[in-house]
Coordinates of C-alpha atoms in Angstrom, one line a residue:
M1 CA 14.1 -2.8 22.8
L2 CA 11.5 -0.2 22.6
E3 CA 9.0 -0.1 25.5
V4 CA 5.7 1.7 24.9
S5 CA 3.4 2.1 27.8
A6 CA -0.4 1.4 27.7
L7 CA -0.9 5.2 27.7
G8 CA 1.5 5.6 24.7
W9 CA -0.5 3.0 22.7
T10 CA -3.8 4.5 23.7
V11 CA -2.7 8.0 22.7
T12 CA -1.3 6.8 19.4
I13 CA -4.3 4.7 18.5
G14 CA -6.6 7.7 19.5
V15 CA -4.7 10.0 17.2
I16 CA -4.9 7.5 14.3
V17 CA -8.6 6.9 14.9
A18 CA -9.3 10.6 15.0
L19 CA -7.5 11.1 11.6
L20 CA -9.3 8.1 10.2
A21 CA -12.7 9.6 11.4
L22 CA -11.7 12.8 9.6
D23 CA -10.9 10.9 6.4
L24 CA -14.2 9.0 6.7
T25 CA -16.1 12.2 7.1
L26 CA -14.5 13.8 4.1
G27 CA -14.7 10.8 1.9
V28 CA -18.1 9.3 2.8
L29 CA -20.4 11.9 4.3
R30 CA -19.4 14.6 1.8
P31 CA -18.9 12.8 -1.5
H32 CA -17.6 15.2 -4.2
V33 CA -15.1 15.5 -7.0
V34 CA -11.7 16.3 -5.4
G35 CA -9.7 19.0 -7.2
F36 CA -5.9 19.4 -7.3
R37 CA -5.7 22.1 -4.7
E38 CA -7.8 20.2 -2.2
A39 CA -5.8 17.0 -2.8
A40 CA -2.5 18.8 -2.5
A41 CA -3.5 20.5 0.8
W42 CA -4.6 17.3 2.4
S43 CA -1.6 15.4 1.2
I44 CA 0.7 18.0 2.7
F45 CA -1.3 17.8 5.9
Y46 CA -1.0 14.1 6.3
I47 CA 2.7 14.1 5.4
A48 CA 3.3 16.9 7.9
V49 CA 1.5 15.0 10.6
A50 CA 3.6 11.9 9.9
I51 CA 6.8 14.0 10.1
A52 CA 5.7 15.8 13.2
F53 CA 5.0 12.4 14.9
G54 CA 8.4 11.1 13.8
V55 CA 10.1 14.2 15.3
V56 CA 8.2 13.9 18.6
F57 CA 8.7 10.1 18.7
G58 CA 12.5 10.4 18.0
S59 CA 12.9 13.1 20.7
I60 CA 11.1 10.9 23.3
A61 CA 12.3 7.4 22.3
G62 CA 15.7 8.3 20.9
W63 CA 16.8 8.9 17.3
D64 CA 17.8 5.3 16.7
F65 CA 14.1 4.4 17.0
G66 CA 13.3 7.7 15.2
T67 CA 15.4 6.7 12.2
Q68 CA 13.7 3.3 12.1
Y69 CA 10.3 5.0 12.0
F70 CA 11.3 7.3 9.1
A71 CA 12.8 4.4 7.2
G72 CA 9.7 2.3 7.8
Y73 CA 7.4 5.2 6.8
I74 CA 9.3 5.8 3.6
V75 CA 9.2 2.1 2.7
E76 CA 5.5 1.9 3.3
K77 CA 4.8 5.2 1.5
S78 CA 6.7 4.1 -1.6
L79 CA 4.9 0.7 -1.6
S80 CA 1.6 2.6 -1.2
V81 CA 2.2 4.5 -4.4
D82 CA 2.2 1.1 -6.2
N83 CA -1.0 0.4 -4.3
L84 CA -2.4 3.6 -5.7
F85 CA -1.5 2.4 -9.2
V86 CA -3.8 -0.6 -8.7
F87 CA -6.5 1.5 -7.2
V88 CA -6.4 3.6 -10.4
I89 CA -6.7 0.5 -12.5
I90 CA -9.7 -0.8 -10.4
M91 CA -11.5 2.6 -10.7
S92 CA -11.0 2.6 -14.4
T93 CA -12.0 -1.0 -14.9
F94 CA -15.3 -0.5 -13.0
A95 CA -15.8 3.1 -14.4
V96 CA -16.4 4.5 -10.9
P97 CA -17.9 8.0 -11.0
E98 CA -15.4 10.5 -9.5
R99 CA -17.9 11.7 -6.8
Y100 CA -17.9 8.1 -5.4
Q101 CA -14.2 7.4 -5.6
Q102 CA -13.5 9.1 -2.2
E103 CA -15.9 6.7 -0.5
V104 CA -14.4 3.6 -2.0
L105 CA -10.8 4.8 -1.2
T106 CA -11.7 5.6 2.4
F107 CA -13.2 2.2 3.0
G108 CA -10.3 0.6 1.2
I109 CA -7.8 2.4 3.5
I110 CA -9.8 1.2 6.6
I111 CA -9.7 -2.4 5.3
A112 CA -5.9 -2.1 4.6
L113 CA -5.3 -0.8 8.1
I114 CA -7.2 -3.6 9.7
L115 CA -5.4 -6.2 7.6
R116 CA -2.0 -4.7 8.5
V117 CA -2.8 -4.7 12.2
I118 CA -3.5 -8.4 11.9
F119 CA -0.3 -9.1 9.9
I120 CA 1.8 -6.9 12.2
A121 CA 0.7 -8.9 15.3
L122 CA 1.2 -12.2 13.5
G123 CA 4.6 -11.1 12.1
A124 CA 5.8 -9.8 15.5
A125 CA 4.8 -13.0 17.2
L126 CA 6.5 -15.2 14.6
L127 CA 9.8 -13.2 14.7
S128 CA 9.9 -13.3 18.5
M129 CA 9.3 -17.1 18.6
F130 CA 11.3 -18.2 15.5
S131 CA 14.5 -16.4 14.5
F132 CA 14.5 -18.3 11.1
M133 CA 11.4 -16.2 10.2
F134 CA 13.9 -13.4 9.2
L135 CA 15.2 -15.8 6.6
V136 CA 11.6 -16.7 5.5
F137 CA 10.6 -13.0 5.3
G138 CA 13.8 -12.3 3.3
L139 CA 13.2 -15.1 0.8
I140 CA 9.5 -13.9 0.4
L141 CA 10.7 -10.4 -0.4
L142 CA 13.4 -11.7 -2.9
Y143 CA 10.8 -13.8 -4.7
T144 CA 8.4 -10.8 -4.8
A145 CA 11.2 -8.6 -6.1
V146 CA 12.1 -11.0 -8.9
Q147 CA 8.5 -11.5 -9.9
L148 CA 7.8 -7.8 -9.9
F149 CA 10.8 -7.1 -12.0
R150 CA 10.0 -9.9 -14.5
H151 CA 6.4 -8.5 -14.9
R152 CA 7.2 -4.8 -14.4
D153 CA 5.6 -3.9 -17.7
E154 CA 2.2 -5.5 -16.9
D155 CA -0.8 -4.6 -14.8
P156 CA -2.6 -7.0 -12.4
S157 CA -5.8 -8.5 -13.8
I158 CA -8.7 -7.2 -11.7
E159 CA -11.1 -9.7 -13.2
D160 CA -8.7 -12.4 -11.9
N161 CA -9.4 -11.3 -8.3
V162 CA -10.9 -14.2 -6.4
L163 CA -13.2 -11.9 -4.4
V164 CA -14.5 -10.1 -7.5
R165 CA -15.1 -13.4 -9.4
A166 CA -17.0 -14.8 -6.4
G167 CA -19.0 -11.6 -6.1
R168 CA -20.0 -11.6 -9.7
R169 CA -21.0 -15.3 -9.5
F170 CA -22.9 -15.5 -6.2
L171 CA -24.3 -12.0 -5.6
P172 CA -27.1 -10.2 -7.4
V173 CA -25.4 -7.0 -8.8
T174 CA -27.1 -4.0 -10.3
D175 CA -26.0 -2.6 -13.7
D176 CA -25.7 1.0 -12.4
Y177 CA -24.2 2.8 -9.5
V178 CA -27.2 3.8 -7.2
D179 CA -26.4 7.1 -5.5
G180 CA -23.2 5.8 -4.2
K181 CA -24.8 2.9 -2.3
M182 CA -23.3 -0.5 -1.9
I183 CA -26.5 -2.3 -1.1
T184 CA -29.9 -1.3 -2.5
R185 CA -33.4 -2.7 -3.2
V186 CA -34.8 -3.3 -6.6
D187 CA -38.4 -4.4 -6.8
G188 CA -38.2 -5.4 -3.1
K189 CA -35.2 -7.5 -3.7
R190 CA -31.9 -6.7 -2.0
M191 CA -29.1 -6.2 -4.5
F192 CA -25.5 -5.1 -4.5
T193 CA -24.1 -2.3 -6.6
P194 CA -20.9 -2.3 -8.6
L195 CA -19.4 -0.2 -5.8
F196 CA -19.5 -3.3 -3.6
L197 CA -17.5 -5.2 -6.2
V198 CA -15.0 -2.3 -6.3
L199 CA -14.6 -2.6 -2.5
L200 CA -14.0 -6.4 -2.9
A201 CA -11.3 -5.7 -5.5
I202 CA -9.6 -3.2 -3.3
G203 CA -9.9 -5.4 -0.3
G204 CA -8.2 -8.3 -2.2
T205 CA -5.5 -6.0 -3.4
D206 CA -4.9 -4.7 0.2
L207 CA -4.5 -8.3 1.3
L208 CA -1.7 -9.0 -1.3
F209 CA 0.0 -5.7 -0.5
A210 CA -0.1 -6.5 3.3
L211 CA 1.7 -9.8 2.6
D212 CA 4.6 -7.8 1.0
S213 CA 4.7 -4.6 3.0
I214 CA 4.7 -6.1 6.5
P215 CA 7.9 -8.2 5.8
A216 CA 9.4 -5.2 4.1
V217 CA 8.9 -2.9 7.1
F218 CA 10.1 -5.6 9.5
G219 CA 13.3 -5.4 7.5
V220 CA 14.1 -1.9 8.8
T221 CA 12.7 -2.4 12.3
E222 CA 11.8 -5.2 14.6
E223 CA 9.6 -3.0 16.8
A224 CA 5.9 -3.8 16.4
Y225 CA 4.9 -0.3 17.5
I226 CA 7.1 1.4 14.9
V227 CA 5.8 -1.0 12.2
F228 CA 2.2 -0.1 13.2
V229 CA 2.7 3.7 13.2
A230 CA 4.7 3.6 10.0
N231 CA 1.9 1.7 8.2
A232 CA -0.8 3.8 9.7
F233 CA 0.6 7.1 8.8
A234 CA 1.6 5.9 5.3
L235 CA -2.0 4.7 4.7
L236 CA -3.9 7.6 6.1
G237 CA -2.7 10.0 3.4
L238 CA -3.6 7.6 0.5
R239 CA -7.1 9.1 -0.2
A240 CA -5.7 12.6 -0.9
L241 CA -2.5 11.3 -2.5
F242 CA -4.7 9.2 -5.0
F243 CA -6.3 12.4 -6.4
L244 CA -3.0 14.3 -6.3
V245 CA -0.9 11.9 -8.3
K246 CA -3.2 9.8 -10.4
G247 CA -2.4 11.9 -13.4
L248 CA 1.4 11.6 -12.7
L249 CA 1.4 7.8 -12.1
D250 CA 1.4 7.2 -15.9
R251 CA 4.8 8.9 -16.1
L252 CA 6.5 6.9 -13.4
V253 CA 7.6 4.3 -15.9
Y254 CA 10.4 2.9 -13.7
L255 CA 8.4 2.7 -10.5
S256 CA 8.0 -1.1 -10.5
T257 CA 11.7 -1.5 -11.2
G258 CA 12.5 0.8 -8.3
L259 CA 10.2 -1.0 -5.9
S260 CA 11.6 -4.4 -7.0
L261 CA 15.1 -3.1 -6.1
I262 CA 13.9 -1.8 -2.7
L263 CA 12.2 -5.2 -1.9
A264 CA 15.3 -7.1 -3.0
F265 CA 17.6 -4.9 -0.9
I266 CA 15.4 -5.4 2.2
G267 CA 15.2 -9.1 1.5
V268 CA 19.0 -9.4 1.5
K269 CA 19.1 -7.2 4.7
L270 CA 16.8 -9.7 6.4
I271 CA 18.8 -12.7 5.3
L272 CA 22.0 -11.1 6.5
H273 CA 20.4 -10.3 9.9
W274 CA 19.3 -14.0 10.2
A275 CA 22.8 -15.2 9.3
H276 CA 24.4 -12.8 11.7
E277 CA 22.2 -14.0 14.6
D278 CA 22.0 -17.7 13.8
I279 CA 25.2 -18.6 11.9
S280 CA 28.0 -16.3 12.7
E281 CA 28.4 -12.8 14.2
S282 CA 31.1 -12.2 11.5
V283 CA 28.3 -11.9 8.9
P284 CA 27.9 -8.2 8.2
E285 CA 24.6 -6.4 8.9
V286 CA 23.1 -3.4 7.1
S287 CA 22.4 -0.5 9.5
T288 CA 19.0 1.3 9.6
A289 CA 20.8 4.6 8.5
A290 CA 22.3 2.9 5.5
S291 CA 18.9 1.4 4.6
L292 CA 17.4 4.8 4.7
V293 CA 20.0 6.2 2.4
V294 CA 19.7 3.3 -0.1
I295 CA 15.9 3.4 -0.1
I296 CA 15.7 7.2 -0.6
G297 CA 18.4 7.0 -3.3
I298 CA 16.5 4.4 -5.2
L299 CA 13.3 6.4 -5.1
I300 CA 15.0 9.6 -6.2
V301 CA 16.8 7.9 -9.1
T302 CA 13.7 6.0 -10.1
T303 CA 11.5 9.2 -10.1
I304 CA 14.0 11.3 -12.0
A305 CA 14.8 8.6 -14.6
S306 CA 11.0 8.0 -15.1
L307 CA 10.3 11.7 -15.7
I308 CA 13.2 12.0 -18.1
K309 CA 12.2 8.8 -20.0
S310 CA 8.5 9.8 -20.2
S311 CA 9.3 13.3 -21.4
R312 CA 11.4 11.9 -24.2
D313 CA 8.7 9.4 -25.2
P314 CA 5.2 10.7 -24.2
S315 CA 3.7 7.5 -25.6
L316 CA 5.2 5.4 -22.8
K317 CA 2.8 4.4 -20.0
A318 CA 3.8 3.2 -16.6
H319 CA 2.5 -0.1 -15.2
A320 CA 1.8 -1.2 -11.7
G321 CA 3.7 -4.5 -12.2
S322 CA 2.4 -7.9 -11.4
L323 CA 3.6 -10.9 -9.5
R324 CA 2.6 -13.2 -12.3
A325 CA 2.1 -13.0 -16.1
R326 CA -1.3 -12.2 -17.3
P327 CA -3.0 -14.6 -19.8
A328 CA -2.4 -13.6 -23.4
S329 CA -6.1 -13.1 -24.0
D330 CA -6.2 -10.8 -20.9
Q331 CA -3.3 -8.7 -22.2
H332 CA -4.9 -8.4 -25.6
H333 CA -8.1 -7.3 -24.0
A334 CA -6.3 -4.7 -22.0
E335 CA -4.8 -3.0 -25.1
P336 CA -6.5 0.3 -26.1

């Protein structure tokens, strides 16, 4: 079992908060249109930081834990790309001006990080108290995988978001974006701008992704510290990655299929672990190293197959995938 001292937690959280403050400064205090070169530089920076942390962590804690970290990081990073897909849909639905997209993304990442901390603490507590939670988490992931595969050619309906619907119904909302503000005053009356609704939509999306990603990463490691840092470093680079890959996302036509396979694989891994612990030690388990190879393999095959397919048929457009079918009227409305 991994033992992390109070100093270790303090230093880790300090590094993450410092990186988050840097992201906040870039995204909120200096709103601007992010170009490809800037997005590429910051994406490389955040990935390099995550890799450097993994190398240092593996050297100190041992490479068994180091392998678990990298497996968890890759799982969370791959799931975060699908998260970006939905962010692109949200930005397009609300026609968010490019100079304000950084601000929304940064706050969205902060919300996602807070939600993940809550779910990590809850998940770790449940797993430590009830071994059958491995079975529950595994079944959740299998259900998610099946639903995502069934609706892989659809996009989630933003207007169906409970928070967005409530915001439109109960809050006074301006028609226009007001200098990137979320709350403003019009004729002395406090009103919310569409940017606030965008944040609600992203927050609701973050909640759904947390419900899937936390069981997924617990499938490759049971250590709460590793789950936390893997999530944190995967999320911190999302702002830059959004601007880097949003043009490429349309070409990843098999992304949802690949993610459904990864979730199904981890779901089976969790169920086998539960059976090994609670039923019989003769039930085989999947090692972390094997998990890492399978996950990377699925991602490589998915990416290459997507690029080949989209190059042969440029009219194809990738979809984020959905956990349930959209109403027929919704799908018709979404058609160009």
